[in-house]
RNA sequence: GCUCGGAUGGUGGAACUGGUAGACACGCAGGACUUAAAAUCCUGUGCCCUCAACAGGCGUGCGGGUUCGAUUCCCGCUCCGAGUACCA
């Protein structure tokens, strides 16, 4: 029979499902290998052709590893909490669980028909109570933990309480809130329960804090920094503003250094590591306290301004101090005379949106408070200004202005006529711009005069510390992550409030199930949707936390759940965790670089600190598959003088002769840029009797690369391709498109080539009448050579994730064997195994026809280099590096022999034109190059 | 602005450690089969000169360098894409 892909694919998909072929057993004697895909959010649109790209690659890899004798864990699930289902619920009133369930069914159908080797028995869904029970459980562990800087790990909160009881908090080195007041052990025991709880909250790894958040009114919720892009929400594109709110936060900053260091131990793409490094934003410098001059100002909390600087060596060049307009000391520091100025400036800043403030980096602005500080190193009086180029959220919200060494400070000083003090003899041209050099010796710099950069920094750090006015300090840009959303469709936070303080519910009460509500909107009083739930209260009239967890909660640990997804005693058994350990290969999009991948590393490190898991890093190797962009097609509608559309459409090549507007046309009715006019008329009935101006009898469409989306009519659905060509063709074609990690526009042109290849492969096993038949007997040398070439090539390619090149090589192998009229059983049997990770259905069918079973666990053929050995090689002979001719020579010849043969060769002599060869380069098996 | 990618025929791409640039596929052109079309098969296909062949010249974004030899290494630049953005 001809290649009947539809019947074959259905048959083997059913077979795999019934036999649970890909069910992974924990504790096998075979070595483990864990291949993970970033699990999808099941959107209503279903999969388009870009989504499976990474899944296909990981599936090929998994199937290959299985053939290579590994016990492979390759699971799939759904990140099923999320905004779209809830937005849909708001519009239609349909419960998001129902929408989600329906969407998952679509995803599952689409995934199944591509023939993935997922172990579906381990499927997880983050919105299942059986799953989010453990998300909530991890939250409780975080609540009950603090970060001990002495042991450099998270510990149970009881060890902190012990320290408080023994020695108060003076000796405690912890990552905690900044507004900690020190207390003695006696104070601690005197505190009442609520005072104790309020204090502990400042140390917990998840904590409530009044903080400035990204409030998105359009979505009715706060967003994490990584969910905001250029001042707009990543989902939906609504404007985002800064707002103060009481919010749950995760103390990820405690792990900043470990998150940074860990990057050096994992095999990830450099850009992703770089993004994480930037996000963490480590800077090494010093904090310095500048004492405030307190003549006519009453100071409430402190008498100094603390700044952070990475150039403490420039401290003698300070000619002003700048505070962020939001800095808490601004109102106190402002003198009566300057009050109007400062208030105007703050009002003006507030009017500017975050976006304007970021966009406008050229204009210098600021205002003088009227107050001064004393520079600790030289007792100079320095004016205090405010300016919006200083950010409240970074460092201390205050900087020291050194105009000679920092361009922004230079601009500020020039604009406001403040002194510019040279501090290094190496600084040049500081009348015109700042010079940030570290070269040379210090001048005008008191006790560090004549020192070099390194000595100066170390001297100053010691000096500041000794004087009690500063110290060396490392600062991180990364802020703690906001962990609450004022939305319905997420994990309830397992917390209730008593007298305004948060308490955990009992572990036995988990999961805290999402209650039913009547509408998915905030209440009239502006409370989150959960406030609508009736009778939803733990006891005695207390109320549960009403916000839910953010989208990244469920995905920050899901790879552990796959290890033991049915366990209801633990998120995964000790046994399963110590067997599967970590993810060996993780494939997904780079858009998760600073969100999911950072949070996951954070939770993983936390779980390790508490002894629940074993590895410091969860994902050993990461690969980013490139984005598949859409490739839009256009028709060109002729417009009249007034710009109105006419009923004429002109082909791409002729459009210059007319005034036209481009209209998107469904890419599914265009083939090789030629429009199917009949289908077009059905697609756009208003053009049913339009006039088509053709070129060479065809209507040619224009092309542009854009995002793949419904509105651009450029979505290609894998279902359509599977219908026409089958899953094996789709799998191979997606790989054939180009390197996995490269972004590229989808283009269905060319899929025929892969389909033809599979037919040709099928034909190798069949005669002219499509009757299956192979020959027994010894394979020939050339057959073995073709076979072993592909055995080696595919194994090399897969190990370095170069899937596109293997597809070409398969084509070459099949072309060669076809030319050889190879029907040899042993050669073809091995070939089936080698191809099976890429095209599993057709290979299973042929495997069965060859009389075998259990292809998925057959050993990968062993490569034998002996079959590739050549005794002759067609040496390229070049003259001065330019290739002229090939010369067939035995590979056993040594350099001297080859030179002699080459020089005496008639044709070579012709090229030499009688000239003397100055030098002959000979690389065995590679090249002969004659220099004249 | 800074950081990281990338640029090879009409198209997707290959060339893995400096050694025959353009594999493989699409498209296109021509041919076979057919009443015809589809399917299939065969041949050609980087550009220029040439009727064609032979031979030759040019050719991996641009300019230079290292080397017997550079798509590959180094320096400078252009363009495209991604990330980030007053981070003190």
JSON list of N, CA, C and O in Angstrom, two decimals, chain A residues 92-110:
[
{"chain": "A", "resi": 92, "resn": "UNK", "atom": "N", "xyz": [-18.73, 36.84, 30.17]},
{"chain": "A", "resi": 92, "resn": "UNK", "atom": "CA", "xyz": [-19.81, 35.90, 29.87]},
{"chain": "A", "resi": 92, "resn": "UNK", "atom": "C", "xyz": [-20.46, 35.29, 31.11]},
{"chain": "A", "resi": 92, "resn": "UNK", "atom": "O", "xyz": [-21.50, 34.67, 31.01]},
{"chain": "A", "resi": 93, "resn": "UNK", "atom": "N", "xyz": [-19.81, 35.42, 32.26]},
{"chain": "A", "resi": 93, "resn": "UNK", "atom": "CA", "xyz": [-20.34, 34.81, 33.46]},
{"chain": "A", "resi": 93, "resn": "UNK", "atom": "C", "xyz": [-20.03, 33.33, 33.58]},
{"chain": "A", "resi": 93, "resn": "UNK", "atom": "O", "xyz": [-20.35, 32.69, 34.57]},
{"chain": "A", "resi": 94, "resn": "UNK", "atom": "N", "xyz": [-19.38, 32.79, 32.56]},
{"chain": "A", "resi": 94, "resn": "UNK", "atom": "CA", "xyz": [-19.02, 31.37, 32.63]},
{"chain": "A", "resi": 94, "resn": "UNK", "atom": "C", "xyz": [-17.85, 31.16, 33.58]},
{"chain": "A", "resi": 94, "resn": "UNK", "atom": "O", "xyz": [-16.86, 31.89, 33.52]},
{"chain": "A", "resi": 95, "resn": "UNK", "atom": "N", "xyz": [-17.96, 30.17, 34.44]},
{"chain": "A", "resi": 95, "resn": "UNK", "atom": "CA", "xyz": [-16.90, 29.90, 35.41]},
{"chain": "A", "resi": 95, "resn": "UNK", "atom": "C", "xyz": [-15.58, 29.61, 34.69]},
{"chain": "A", "resi": 95, "resn": "UNK", "atom": "O", "xyz": [-15.57, 28.81, 33.74]},
{"chain": "A", "resi": 96, "resn": "UNK", "atom": "N", "xyz": [-14.49, 30.23, 35.13]},
{"chain": "A", "resi": 96, "resn": "UNK", "atom": "CA", "xyz": [-13.21, 30.00, 34.43]},
{"chain": "A", "resi": 96, "resn": "UNK", "atom": "C", "xyz": [-12.79, 28.54, 34.41]},
{"chain": "A", "resi": 96, "resn": "UNK", "atom": "O", "xyz": [-12.09, 28.11, 33.49]},
{"chain": "A", "resi": 97, "resn": "UNK", "atom": "N", "xyz": [-13.25, 27.76, 35.38]},
{"chain": "A", "resi": 97, "resn": "UNK", "atom": "CA", "xyz": [-12.89, 26.34, 35.40]},
{"chain": "A", "resi": 97, "resn": "UNK", "atom": "C", "xyz": [-13.47, 25.63, 34.18]},
{"chain": "A", "resi": 97, "resn": "UNK", "atom": "O", "xyz": [-12.84, 24.73, 33.62]},
{"chain": "A", "resi": 98, "resn": "UNK", "atom": "N", "xyz": [-14.66, 26.06, 33.77]},
{"chain": "A", "resi": 98, "resn": "UNK", "atom": "CA", "xyz": [-15.31, 25.42, 32.61]},
{"chain": "A", "resi": 98, "resn": "UNK", "atom": "C", "xyz": [-14.57, 25.78, 31.33]},
{"chain": "A", "resi": 98, "resn": "UNK", "atom": "O", "xyz": [-14.24, 24.91, 30.52]},
{"chain": "A", "resi": 99, "resn": "UNK", "atom": "N", "xyz": [-14.27, 27.08, 31.18]},
{"chain": "A", "resi": 99, "resn": "UNK", "atom": "CA", "xyz": [-13.50, 27.52, 30.01]},
{"chain": "A", "resi": 99, "resn": "UNK", "atom": "C", "xyz": [-12.18, 26.77, 29.95]},
{"chain": "A", "resi": 99, "resn": "UNK", "atom": "O", "xyz": [-11.77, 26.27, 28.90]},
{"chain": "A", "resi": 100, "resn": "UNK", "atom": "N", "xyz": [-11.51, 26.72, 31.10]},
{"chain": "A", "resi": 100, "resn": "UNK", "atom": "CA", "xyz": [-10.19, 26.11, 31.16]},
{"chain": "A", "resi": 100, "resn": "UNK", "atom": "C", "xyz": [-10.26, 24.64, 30.76]},
{"chain": "A", "resi": 100, "resn": "UNK", "atom": "O", "xyz": [-9.44, 24.16, 29.98]},
{"chain": "A", "resi": 101, "resn": "UNK", "atom": "N", "xyz": [-11.26, 23.95, 31.29]},
{"chain": "A", "resi": 101, "resn": "UNK", "atom": "CA", "xyz": [-11.44, 22.54, 30.99]},
{"chain": "A", "resi": 101, "resn": "UNK", "atom": "C", "xyz": [-11.61, 22.32, 29.47]},
{"chain": "A", "resi": 101, "resn": "UNK", "atom": "O", "xyz": [-10.97, 21.45, 28.88]},
{"chain": "A", "resi": 102, "resn": "UNK", "atom": "N", "xyz": [-12.43, 23.16, 28.87]},
{"chain": "A", "resi": 102, "resn": "UNK", "atom": "CA", "xyz": [-12.68, 23.04, 27.43]},
{"chain": "A", "resi": 102, "resn": "UNK", "atom": "C", "xyz": [-11.40, 23.31, 26.63]},
{"chain": "A", "resi": 102, "resn": "UNK", "atom": "O", "xyz": [-11.08, 22.60, 25.68]},
{"chain": "A", "resi": 103, "resn": "UNK", "atom": "N", "xyz": [-10.67, 24.33, 27.05]},
{"chain": "A", "resi": 103, "resn": "UNK", "atom": "CA", "xyz": [-9.44, 24.67, 26.34]},
{"chain": "A", "resi": 103, "resn": "UNK", "atom": "C", "xyz": [-8.40, 23.55, 26.47]},
{"chain": "A", "resi": 103, "resn": "UNK", "atom": "O", "xyz": [-7.69, 23.24, 25.52]},
{"chain": "A", "resi": 104, "resn": "UNK", "atom": "N", "xyz": [-8.35, 22.96, 27.66]},
{"chain": "A", "resi": 104, "resn": "UNK", "atom": "CA", "xyz": [-7.41, 21.86, 27.86]},
{"chain": "A", "resi": 104, "resn": "UNK", "atom": "C", "xyz": [-7.75, 20.70, 26.94]},
{"chain": "A", "resi": 104, "resn": "UNK", "atom": "O", "xyz": [-6.86, 20.07, 26.35]},
{"chain": "A", "resi": 105, "resn": "UNK", "atom": "N", "xyz": [-9.04, 20.45, 26.78]},
{"chain": "A", "resi": 105, "resn": "UNK", "atom": "CA", "xyz": [-9.45, 19.35, 25.90]},
{"chain": "A", "resi": 105, "resn": "UNK", "atom": "C", "xyz": [-8.95, 19.58, 24.48]},
{"chain": "A", "resi": 105, "resn": "UNK", "atom": "O", "xyz": [-8.46, 18.66, 23.82]},
{"chain": "A", "resi": 106, "resn": "UNK", "atom": "N", "xyz": [-9.06, 20.83, 24.02]},
{"chain": "A", "resi": 106, "resn": "UNK", "atom": "CA", "xyz": [-8.55, 21.15, 22.68]},
{"chain": "A", "resi": 106, "resn": "UNK", "atom": "C", "xyz": [-7.05, 20.94, 22.60]},
{"chain": "A", "resi": 106, "resn": "UNK", "atom": "O", "xyz": [-6.54, 20.33, 21.64]},
{"chain": "A", "resi": 107, "resn": "UNK", "atom": "N", "xyz": [-6.36, 21.44, 23.60]},
{"chain": "A", "resi": 107, "resn": "UNK", "atom": "CA", "xyz": [-4.90, 21.29, 23.61]},
{"chain": "A", "resi": 107, "resn": "UNK", "atom": "C", "xyz": [-4.52, 19.82, 23.57]},
{"chain": "A", "resi": 107, "resn": "UNK", "atom": "O", "xyz": [-3.62, 19.42, 22.84]},
{"chain": "A", "resi": 108, "resn": "UNK", "atom": "N", "xyz": [-5.21, 19.04, 24.39]},
{"chain": "A", "resi": 108, "resn": "UNK", "atom": "CA", "xyz": [-4.87, 17.63, 24.49]},
{"chain": "A", "resi": 108, "resn": "UNK", "atom": "C", "xyz": [-5.08, 16.92, 23.15]},
{"chain": "A", "resi": 108, "resn": "UNK", "atom": "O", "xyz": [-4.23, 16.15, 22.70]},
{"chain": "A", "resi": 109, "resn": "UNK", "atom": "N", "xyz": [-6.20, 17.25, 22.51]},
{"chain": "A", "resi": 109, "resn": "UNK", "atom": "CA", "xyz": [-6.47, 16.64, 21.20]},
{"chain": "A", "resi": 109, "resn": "UNK", "atom": "C", "xyz": [-5.36, 17.01, 20.22]},
{"chain": "A", "resi": 109, "resn": "UNK", "atom": "O", "xyz": [-4.82, 16.17, 19.50]},
{"chain": "A", "resi": 110, "resn": "UNK", "atom": "N", "xyz": [-4.99, 18.29, 20.23]},
{"chain": "A", "resi": 110, "resn": "UNK", "atom": "CA", "xyz": [-3.96, 18.73, 19.28]},
{"chain": "A", "resi": 110, "resn": "UNK", "atom": "C", "xyz": [-2.60, 18.12, 19.59]},
{"chain": "A", "resi": 110, "resn": "UNK", "atom": "O", "xyz": [-1.86, 17.74, 18.68]}
]
